[in-house]
Amino acid sequence: MKNIILFLTFLLFFTGCSQKNAFFAFDMDKTKELSASSLQSSKIVSQNGDVRGIFSAIYLNEVYPETFNEHEYFFIFIYLKEAKELHSVEDGIESSLKLTLNSKLPVKIKKLPKENQFSHLIDTTNNWNTYYLVAFETADKINLSLSDEKSLSAAILKYKKE
């Protein structure tokens, strides 16, 4: 009995001296850190307060500045209770769901599959989200807005441009 108590005392002493803490499991590479700091999400809320979905974006110019620097690029993922496509003049998609940057429509919208070149930037992918790569003209400030004219709902994300 004496040996067991002595053994448990030493075990407790040496375990308490461990260098591990809660953050050792959060080992992220530089890209993952930048995407986590750039990720913003907002509820898509109608005028009467109903939540219609979730709008999330990663500002790719901050994550990959050497690649995405000619326009303002975003990796967008949207969950809507009622599935809709983003309005895209380029692809001929007429929709009440419009994405704007400072009230201007995008110059390019590319719908992406669930597994895509940006999937590693987010922790979860699912079948309910719709994923897009969106480019806008270069801007001094970044107010990204998603609005649905039909259901009168909207969400706004603001980024600080450096």
Coordinates of C-alpha atoms in Angstrom, one line a residue:
M1 CA 0.0 0.0 0.0
K2 CA 2.9 2.3 0.9
N3 CA 4.5 1.6 -2.5
I4 CA 1.3 2.5 -4.4
I5 CA 0.9 5.8 -2.6
L6 CA 4.6 6.6 -3.2
F7 CA 4.2 5.7 -6.9
L8 CA 1.0 7.8 -7.4
T9 CA 2.7 10.8 -5.7
F10 CA 5.7 10.6 -8.1
L11 CA 3.3 10.1 -11.0
L12 CA 1.3 13.1 -10.0
F13 CA 4.5 15.2 -9.6
F14 CA 5.9 14.3 -13.0
T15 CA 2.6 14.7 -14.8
G16 CA 2.2 18.2 -13.4
C17 CA 5.6 19.2 -14.9
S18 CA 4.5 18.4 -18.4
Q19 CA 5.0 21.1 -21.0
K20 CA 1.7 20.3 -22.8
N21 CA -1.3 22.5 -22.5
A22 CA -4.6 22.9 -24.3
F23 CA -3.0 24.6 -27.2
F24 CA -0.5 21.9 -28.3
A25 CA -3.3 20.3 -30.4
F26 CA -3.8 23.5 -32.4
D27 CA -0.8 23.2 -34.6
M28 CA -1.7 25.3 -37.7
D29 CA 0.4 26.2 -40.7
K30 CA 0.6 29.8 -41.8
T31 CA -2.1 29.5 -44.4
K32 CA -4.5 28.0 -41.9
E33 CA -3.8 30.7 -39.4
L34 CA -4.4 33.4 -41.9
S35 CA -7.7 31.8 -43.1
A36 CA -8.9 31.4 -39.5
S37 CA -8.2 35.1 -38.9
S38 CA -9.9 36.1 -42.2
L39 CA -13.0 33.9 -41.8
Q40 CA -16.2 35.8 -41.1
S41 CA -19.7 34.6 -40.8
S42 CA -23.1 36.2 -40.4
K43 CA -26.7 35.0 -40.1
I44 CA -28.8 35.9 -43.1
V45 CA -31.8 37.6 -41.5
S46 CA -35.0 38.8 -43.0
Q47 CA -36.6 42.1 -42.1
N48 CA -39.0 40.4 -39.7
G49 CA -36.1 38.7 -37.9
D50 CA -36.3 35.2 -39.4
V51 CA -33.0 33.5 -39.9
R52 CA -32.8 32.4 -43.6
G53 CA -29.3 31.0 -43.5
I54 CA -25.6 31.6 -42.9
F55 CA -23.2 33.5 -45.0
S56 CA -19.4 32.9 -44.6
A57 CA -16.4 34.3 -46.4
I58 CA -12.6 34.1 -46.4
Y59 CA -10.8 37.1 -47.8
L60 CA -8.2 35.3 -50.1
N61 CA -6.1 38.4 -50.7
E62 CA -5.0 38.1 -47.0
V63 CA -4.4 34.3 -47.1
Y64 CA -2.6 34.1 -50.5
P65 CA -1.4 37.7 -51.3
E66 CA 1.1 36.4 -53.9
T67 CA -1.6 34.7 -55.9
F68 CA -4.7 36.8 -55.3
N69 CA -3.7 40.4 -55.8
E70 CA -5.3 41.7 -59.1
H71 CA -8.9 41.9 -57.7
E72 CA -10.6 41.4 -54.3
Y73 CA -11.0 37.6 -54.0
F74 CA -13.3 35.7 -51.6
F75 CA -14.0 32.1 -50.9
I76 CA -17.7 32.2 -50.1
F77 CA -19.9 29.5 -48.6
I78 CA -23.5 29.9 -48.1
Y79 CA -26.2 27.9 -46.3
L80 CA -29.8 28.7 -47.2
K81 CA -33.0 27.1 -46.0
E82 CA -34.3 27.5 -49.5
A83 CA -31.6 26.6 -52.0
K84 CA -30.7 29.4 -54.5
E85 CA -27.8 30.2 -56.9
L86 CA -26.0 33.5 -56.7
H87 CA -27.0 36.1 -59.3
S88 CA -24.3 36.0 -62.1
V89 CA -24.5 38.1 -65.2
E90 CA -21.4 36.3 -66.6
D91 CA -23.1 32.9 -66.4
G92 CA -26.6 34.1 -67.2
I93 CA -28.0 33.2 -63.8
E94 CA -30.9 35.5 -62.9
S95 CA -31.5 35.3 -59.2
S96 CA -32.8 37.4 -56.3
L97 CA -29.7 36.4 -54.3
K98 CA -27.0 39.0 -55.0
L99 CA -23.5 39.4 -53.6
T100 CA -22.0 42.9 -53.7
L101 CA -18.8 44.6 -52.5
N102 CA -19.5 48.2 -51.7
S103 CA -22.7 48.0 -53.7
K104 CA -20.9 46.7 -56.8
L105 CA -21.6 43.3 -58.4
P106 CA -18.7 40.8 -58.8
V107 CA -16.6 40.7 -62.0
K108 CA -16.4 36.9 -61.7
I109 CA -18.3 34.1 -59.8
K110 CA -17.2 30.5 -60.0
K111 CA -19.3 27.9 -58.3
L112 CA -17.1 25.3 -56.6
P113 CA -17.7 21.6 -55.7
K114 CA -17.8 20.6 -52.0
E115 CA -14.2 19.4 -52.2
N116 CA -12.2 22.2 -53.8
Q117 CA -8.8 23.9 -53.7
F118 CA -9.9 26.0 -50.6
S119 CA -11.6 23.2 -48.6
H120 CA -8.5 22.9 -46.4
L121 CA -9.0 26.5 -45.2
I122 CA -12.2 25.5 -43.3
D123 CA -12.7 22.8 -40.8
T124 CA -16.0 21.5 -42.1
T125 CA -17.5 20.9 -45.5
N126 CA -21.0 19.6 -46.0
N127 CA -23.7 19.0 -48.6
W128 CA -25.9 21.9 -47.4
N129 CA -23.4 24.7 -48.2
T130 CA -22.8 26.2 -51.6
Y131 CA -19.2 27.2 -52.3
Y132 CA -18.0 30.0 -54.6
L133 CA -14.8 31.8 -55.6
V134 CA -15.8 35.4 -56.2
A135 CA -13.7 38.3 -57.6
F136 CA -14.5 42.0 -57.3
E137 CA -12.8 45.1 -58.7
T138 CA -10.1 46.4 -56.3
A139 CA -11.6 48.6 -53.6
D140 CA -10.3 50.8 -50.7
K141 CA -12.8 49.4 -48.2
I142 CA -14.5 46.0 -48.0
N143 CA -18.1 45.8 -47.1
L144 CA -19.3 42.4 -48.5
S145 CA -23.1 42.2 -48.7
L146 CA -25.4 39.3 -49.5
S147 CA -29.0 40.2 -50.1
D148 CA -32.1 38.3 -51.2
E149 CA -34.6 40.7 -52.8
K150 CA -37.3 38.1 -52.8
S151 CA -37.3 37.2 -49.1
L152 CA -36.0 40.7 -48.1
S153 CA -33.1 39.2 -46.1
A154 CA -29.5 40.3 -45.9
A155 CA -26.1 39.8 -44.3
I156 CA -23.1 42.1 -44.2
L157 CA -19.4 41.3 -43.6
K158 CA -16.8 44.0 -43.1
Y159 CA -13.1 43.5 -43.5
K160 CA -10.3 45.9 -42.6
K161 CA -8.1 46.3 -45.6
E162 CA -4.4 46.6 -44.9

